[in-house]
N, CA and C atoms as an extended XYZ file, in Angstrom:
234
Properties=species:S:1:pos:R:3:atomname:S:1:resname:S:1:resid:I:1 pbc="F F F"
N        -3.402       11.930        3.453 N   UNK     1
C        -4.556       11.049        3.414 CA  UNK     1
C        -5.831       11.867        3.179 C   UNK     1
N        -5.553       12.948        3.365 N   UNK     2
C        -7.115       13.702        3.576 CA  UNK     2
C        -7.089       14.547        1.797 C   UNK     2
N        -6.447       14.562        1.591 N   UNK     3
C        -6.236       14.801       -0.413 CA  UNK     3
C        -6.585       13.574       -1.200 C   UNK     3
N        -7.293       12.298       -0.645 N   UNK     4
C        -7.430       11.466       -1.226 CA  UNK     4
C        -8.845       11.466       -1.505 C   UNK     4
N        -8.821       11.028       -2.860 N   UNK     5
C       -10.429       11.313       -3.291 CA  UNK     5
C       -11.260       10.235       -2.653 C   UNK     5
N       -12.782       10.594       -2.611 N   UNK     6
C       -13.742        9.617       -2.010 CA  UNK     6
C       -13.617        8.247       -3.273 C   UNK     6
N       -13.295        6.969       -2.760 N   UNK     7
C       -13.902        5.921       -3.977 CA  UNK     7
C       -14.735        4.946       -3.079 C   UNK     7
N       -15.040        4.592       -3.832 N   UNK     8
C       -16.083        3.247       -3.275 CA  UNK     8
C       -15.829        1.959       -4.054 C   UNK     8
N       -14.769        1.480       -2.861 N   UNK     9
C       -14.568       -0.004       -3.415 CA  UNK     9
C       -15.417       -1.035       -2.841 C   UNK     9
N       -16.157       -1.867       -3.474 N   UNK    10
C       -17.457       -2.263       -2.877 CA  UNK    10
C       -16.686       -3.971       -2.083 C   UNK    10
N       -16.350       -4.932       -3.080 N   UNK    11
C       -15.793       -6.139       -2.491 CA  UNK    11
C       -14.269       -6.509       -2.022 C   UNK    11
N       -13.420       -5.231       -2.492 N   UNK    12
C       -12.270       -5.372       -1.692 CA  UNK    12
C       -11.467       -6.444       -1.814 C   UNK    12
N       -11.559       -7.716       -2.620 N   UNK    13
C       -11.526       -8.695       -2.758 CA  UNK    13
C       -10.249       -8.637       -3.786 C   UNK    13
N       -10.522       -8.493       -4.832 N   UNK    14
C        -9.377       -8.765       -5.997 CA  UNK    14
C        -8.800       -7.415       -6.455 C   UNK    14
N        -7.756       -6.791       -6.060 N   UNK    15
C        -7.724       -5.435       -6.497 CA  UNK    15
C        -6.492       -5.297       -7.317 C   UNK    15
N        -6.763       -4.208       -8.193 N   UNK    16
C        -5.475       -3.484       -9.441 CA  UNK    16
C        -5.508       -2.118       -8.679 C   UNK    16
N        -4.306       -1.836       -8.481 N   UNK    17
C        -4.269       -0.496       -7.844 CA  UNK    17
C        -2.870        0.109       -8.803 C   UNK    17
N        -2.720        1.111       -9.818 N   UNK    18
C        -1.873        1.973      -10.591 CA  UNK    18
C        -1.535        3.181       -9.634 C   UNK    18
N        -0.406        3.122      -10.056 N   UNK    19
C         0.556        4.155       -9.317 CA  UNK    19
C         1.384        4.960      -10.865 C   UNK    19
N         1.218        6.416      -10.599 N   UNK    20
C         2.464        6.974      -11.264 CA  UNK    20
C         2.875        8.272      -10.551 C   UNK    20
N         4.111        8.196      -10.372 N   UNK    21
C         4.977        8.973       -9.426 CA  UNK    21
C         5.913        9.990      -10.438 C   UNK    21
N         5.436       10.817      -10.032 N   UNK    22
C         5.935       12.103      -10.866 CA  UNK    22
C         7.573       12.726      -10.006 C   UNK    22
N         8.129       12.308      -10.226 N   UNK    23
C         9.856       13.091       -9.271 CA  UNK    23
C        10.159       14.055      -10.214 C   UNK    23
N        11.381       14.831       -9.311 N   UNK    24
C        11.777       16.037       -9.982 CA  UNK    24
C        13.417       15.590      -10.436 C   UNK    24
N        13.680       14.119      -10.120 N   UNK    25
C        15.150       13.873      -10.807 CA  UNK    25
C        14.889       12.141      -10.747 C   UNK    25
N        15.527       11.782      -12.269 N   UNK    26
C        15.836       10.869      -12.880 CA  UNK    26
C        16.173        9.596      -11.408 C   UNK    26
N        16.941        9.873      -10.746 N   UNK    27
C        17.602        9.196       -9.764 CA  UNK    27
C        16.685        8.692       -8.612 C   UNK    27
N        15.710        9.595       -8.928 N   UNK    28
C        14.351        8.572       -7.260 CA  UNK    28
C        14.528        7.558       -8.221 C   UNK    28
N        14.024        6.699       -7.279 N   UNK    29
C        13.864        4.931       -6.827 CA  UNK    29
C        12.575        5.002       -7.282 C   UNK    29
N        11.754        3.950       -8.195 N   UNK    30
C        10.681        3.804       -8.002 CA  UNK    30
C         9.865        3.060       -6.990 C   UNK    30
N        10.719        2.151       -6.274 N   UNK    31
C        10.037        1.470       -5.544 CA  UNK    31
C         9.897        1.743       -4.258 C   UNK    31
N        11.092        2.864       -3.772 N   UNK    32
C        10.365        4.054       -2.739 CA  UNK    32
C         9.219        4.197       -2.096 C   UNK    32
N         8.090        5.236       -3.061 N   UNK    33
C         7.506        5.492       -2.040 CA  UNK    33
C         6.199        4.341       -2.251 C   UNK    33
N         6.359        3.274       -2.934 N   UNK    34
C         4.671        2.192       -3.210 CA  UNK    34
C         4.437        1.768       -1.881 C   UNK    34
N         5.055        1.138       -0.646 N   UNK    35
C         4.907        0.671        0.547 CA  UNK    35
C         4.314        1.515        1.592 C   UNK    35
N         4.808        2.580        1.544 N   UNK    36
C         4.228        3.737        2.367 CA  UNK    36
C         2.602        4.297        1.927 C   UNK    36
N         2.373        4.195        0.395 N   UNK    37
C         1.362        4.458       -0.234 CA  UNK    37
C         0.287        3.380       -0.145 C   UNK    37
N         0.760        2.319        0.035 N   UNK    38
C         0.070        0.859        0.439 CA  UNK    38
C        -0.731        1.416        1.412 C   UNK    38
N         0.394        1.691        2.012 N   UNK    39
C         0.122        1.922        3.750 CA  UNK    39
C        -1.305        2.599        3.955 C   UNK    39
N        -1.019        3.732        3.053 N   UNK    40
C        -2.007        5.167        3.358 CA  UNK    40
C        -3.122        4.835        3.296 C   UNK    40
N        -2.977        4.068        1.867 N   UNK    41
C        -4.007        3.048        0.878 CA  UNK    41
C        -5.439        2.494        1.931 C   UNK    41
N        -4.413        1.748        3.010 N   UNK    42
C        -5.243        0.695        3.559 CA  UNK    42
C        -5.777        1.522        4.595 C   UNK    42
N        -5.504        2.483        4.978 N   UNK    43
C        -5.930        3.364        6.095 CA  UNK    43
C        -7.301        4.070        5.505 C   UNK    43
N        -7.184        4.749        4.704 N   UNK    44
C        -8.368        5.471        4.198 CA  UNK    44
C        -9.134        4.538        3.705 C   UNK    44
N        -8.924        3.661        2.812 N   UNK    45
C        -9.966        2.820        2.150 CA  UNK    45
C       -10.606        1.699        2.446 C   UNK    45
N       -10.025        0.893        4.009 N   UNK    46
C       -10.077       -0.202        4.532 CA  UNK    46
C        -9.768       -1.255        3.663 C   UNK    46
N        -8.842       -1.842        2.561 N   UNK    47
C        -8.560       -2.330        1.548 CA  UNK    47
C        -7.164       -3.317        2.512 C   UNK    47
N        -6.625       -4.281        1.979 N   UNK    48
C        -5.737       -5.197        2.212 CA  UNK    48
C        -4.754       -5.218        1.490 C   UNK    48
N        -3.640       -4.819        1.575 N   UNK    49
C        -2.686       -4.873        0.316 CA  UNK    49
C        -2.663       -6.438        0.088 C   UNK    49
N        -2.706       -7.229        0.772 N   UNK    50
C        -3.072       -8.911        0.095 CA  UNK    50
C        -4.271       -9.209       -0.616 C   UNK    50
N        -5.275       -8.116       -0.746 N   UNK    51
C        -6.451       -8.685       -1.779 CA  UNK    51
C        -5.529       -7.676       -2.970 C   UNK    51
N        -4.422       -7.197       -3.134 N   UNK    52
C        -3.857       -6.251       -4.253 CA  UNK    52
C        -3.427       -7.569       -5.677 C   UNK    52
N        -3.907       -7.726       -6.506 N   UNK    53
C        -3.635       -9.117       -7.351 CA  UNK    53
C        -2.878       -8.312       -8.729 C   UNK    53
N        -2.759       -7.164       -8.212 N   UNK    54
C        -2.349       -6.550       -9.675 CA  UNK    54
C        -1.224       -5.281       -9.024 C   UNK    54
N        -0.378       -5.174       -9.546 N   UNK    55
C         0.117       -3.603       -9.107 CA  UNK    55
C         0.790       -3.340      -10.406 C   UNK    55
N         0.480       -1.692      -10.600 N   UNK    56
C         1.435       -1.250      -11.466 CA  UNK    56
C         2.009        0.103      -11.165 C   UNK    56
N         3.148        0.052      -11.676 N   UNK    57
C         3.853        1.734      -11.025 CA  UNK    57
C         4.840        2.134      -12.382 C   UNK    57
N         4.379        3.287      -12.099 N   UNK    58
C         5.303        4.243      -13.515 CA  UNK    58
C         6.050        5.533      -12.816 C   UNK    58
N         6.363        5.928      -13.429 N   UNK    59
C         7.964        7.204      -13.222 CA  UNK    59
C         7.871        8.105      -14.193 C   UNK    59
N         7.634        9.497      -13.734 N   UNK    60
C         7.729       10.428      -14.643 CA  UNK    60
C         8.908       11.395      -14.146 C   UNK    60
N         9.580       11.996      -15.353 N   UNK    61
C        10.125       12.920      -14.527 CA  UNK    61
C         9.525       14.558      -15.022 C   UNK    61
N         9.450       15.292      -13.940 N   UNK    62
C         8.654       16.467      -13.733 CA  UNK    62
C         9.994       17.392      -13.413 C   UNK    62
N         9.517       18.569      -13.977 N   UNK    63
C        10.335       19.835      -12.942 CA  UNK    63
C        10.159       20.050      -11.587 C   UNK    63
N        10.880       20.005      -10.747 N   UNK    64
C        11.151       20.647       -9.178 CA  UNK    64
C         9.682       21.680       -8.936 C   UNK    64
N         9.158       20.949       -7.954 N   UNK    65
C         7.765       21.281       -7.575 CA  UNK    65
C         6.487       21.575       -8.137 C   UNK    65
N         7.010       20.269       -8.911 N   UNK    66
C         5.764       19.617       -9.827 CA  UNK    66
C         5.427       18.562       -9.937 C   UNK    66
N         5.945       17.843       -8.470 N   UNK    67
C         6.343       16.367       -8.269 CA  UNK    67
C         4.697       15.968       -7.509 C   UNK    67
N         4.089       14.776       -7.973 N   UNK    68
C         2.938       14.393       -7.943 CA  UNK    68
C         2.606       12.860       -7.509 C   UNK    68
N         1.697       12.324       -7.080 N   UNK    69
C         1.547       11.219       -7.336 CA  UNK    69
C        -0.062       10.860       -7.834 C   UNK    69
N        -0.148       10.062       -8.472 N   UNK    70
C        -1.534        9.737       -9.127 CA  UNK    70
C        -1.921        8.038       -8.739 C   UNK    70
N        -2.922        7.884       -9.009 N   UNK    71
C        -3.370        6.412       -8.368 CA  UNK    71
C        -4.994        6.091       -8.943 C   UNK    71
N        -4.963        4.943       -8.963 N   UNK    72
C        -6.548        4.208       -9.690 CA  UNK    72
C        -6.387        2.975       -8.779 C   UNK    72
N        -7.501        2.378       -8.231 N   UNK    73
C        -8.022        1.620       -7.827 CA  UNK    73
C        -9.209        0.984       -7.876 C   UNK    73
N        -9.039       -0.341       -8.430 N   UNK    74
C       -10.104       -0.835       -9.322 CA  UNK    74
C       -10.181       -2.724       -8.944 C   UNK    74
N       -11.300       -2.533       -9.261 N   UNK    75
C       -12.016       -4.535       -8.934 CA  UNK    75
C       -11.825       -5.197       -9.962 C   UNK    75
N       -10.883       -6.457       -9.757 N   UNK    76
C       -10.942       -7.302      -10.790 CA  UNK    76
C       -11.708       -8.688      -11.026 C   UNK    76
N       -12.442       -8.878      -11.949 N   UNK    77
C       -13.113       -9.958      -11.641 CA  UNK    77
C       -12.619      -11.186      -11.390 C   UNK    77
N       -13.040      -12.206      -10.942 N   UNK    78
C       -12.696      -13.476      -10.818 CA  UNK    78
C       -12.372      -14.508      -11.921 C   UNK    78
């Protein structure tokens, strides 16, 4: 949580939050680790995974300890 960059989500209200998960073998699950990341999500940012109106998640595969995760979080209008 503390590797997470500062954002400033101002209304919290309608959110798109992108996920891409970098593994080091074909065989992770993508849908693994998004719940736990929710989780983290709502801790640092005070955010609701029920104002989440959008999700997207991608899968890369990386070499063995080059495994990453990346993330955008963004306001959607009404």
């Amino acid at each position: 949580m503390l590797l997470l960059p500062k954002l400033n989500i101002k209304k919290k209200e309608r959110l798109k939050v992108d996920f891409v998960f970098g593994f080091a073998t074909k065989a992770s699950d993508l849908d693994n680790p998004v719940k736990p990341c929710l989780d983290v999500l709502q801790k640092k940012y005070g955010i609701n995974d029920n104002d989440i109106f959008e999700l997207n998640i991608k899968k890369e595969v990386v070499g063995k300890g080059n495994e990453f995760i990346k993330l955008n979080i963004v306001e959607i209008e009404n």
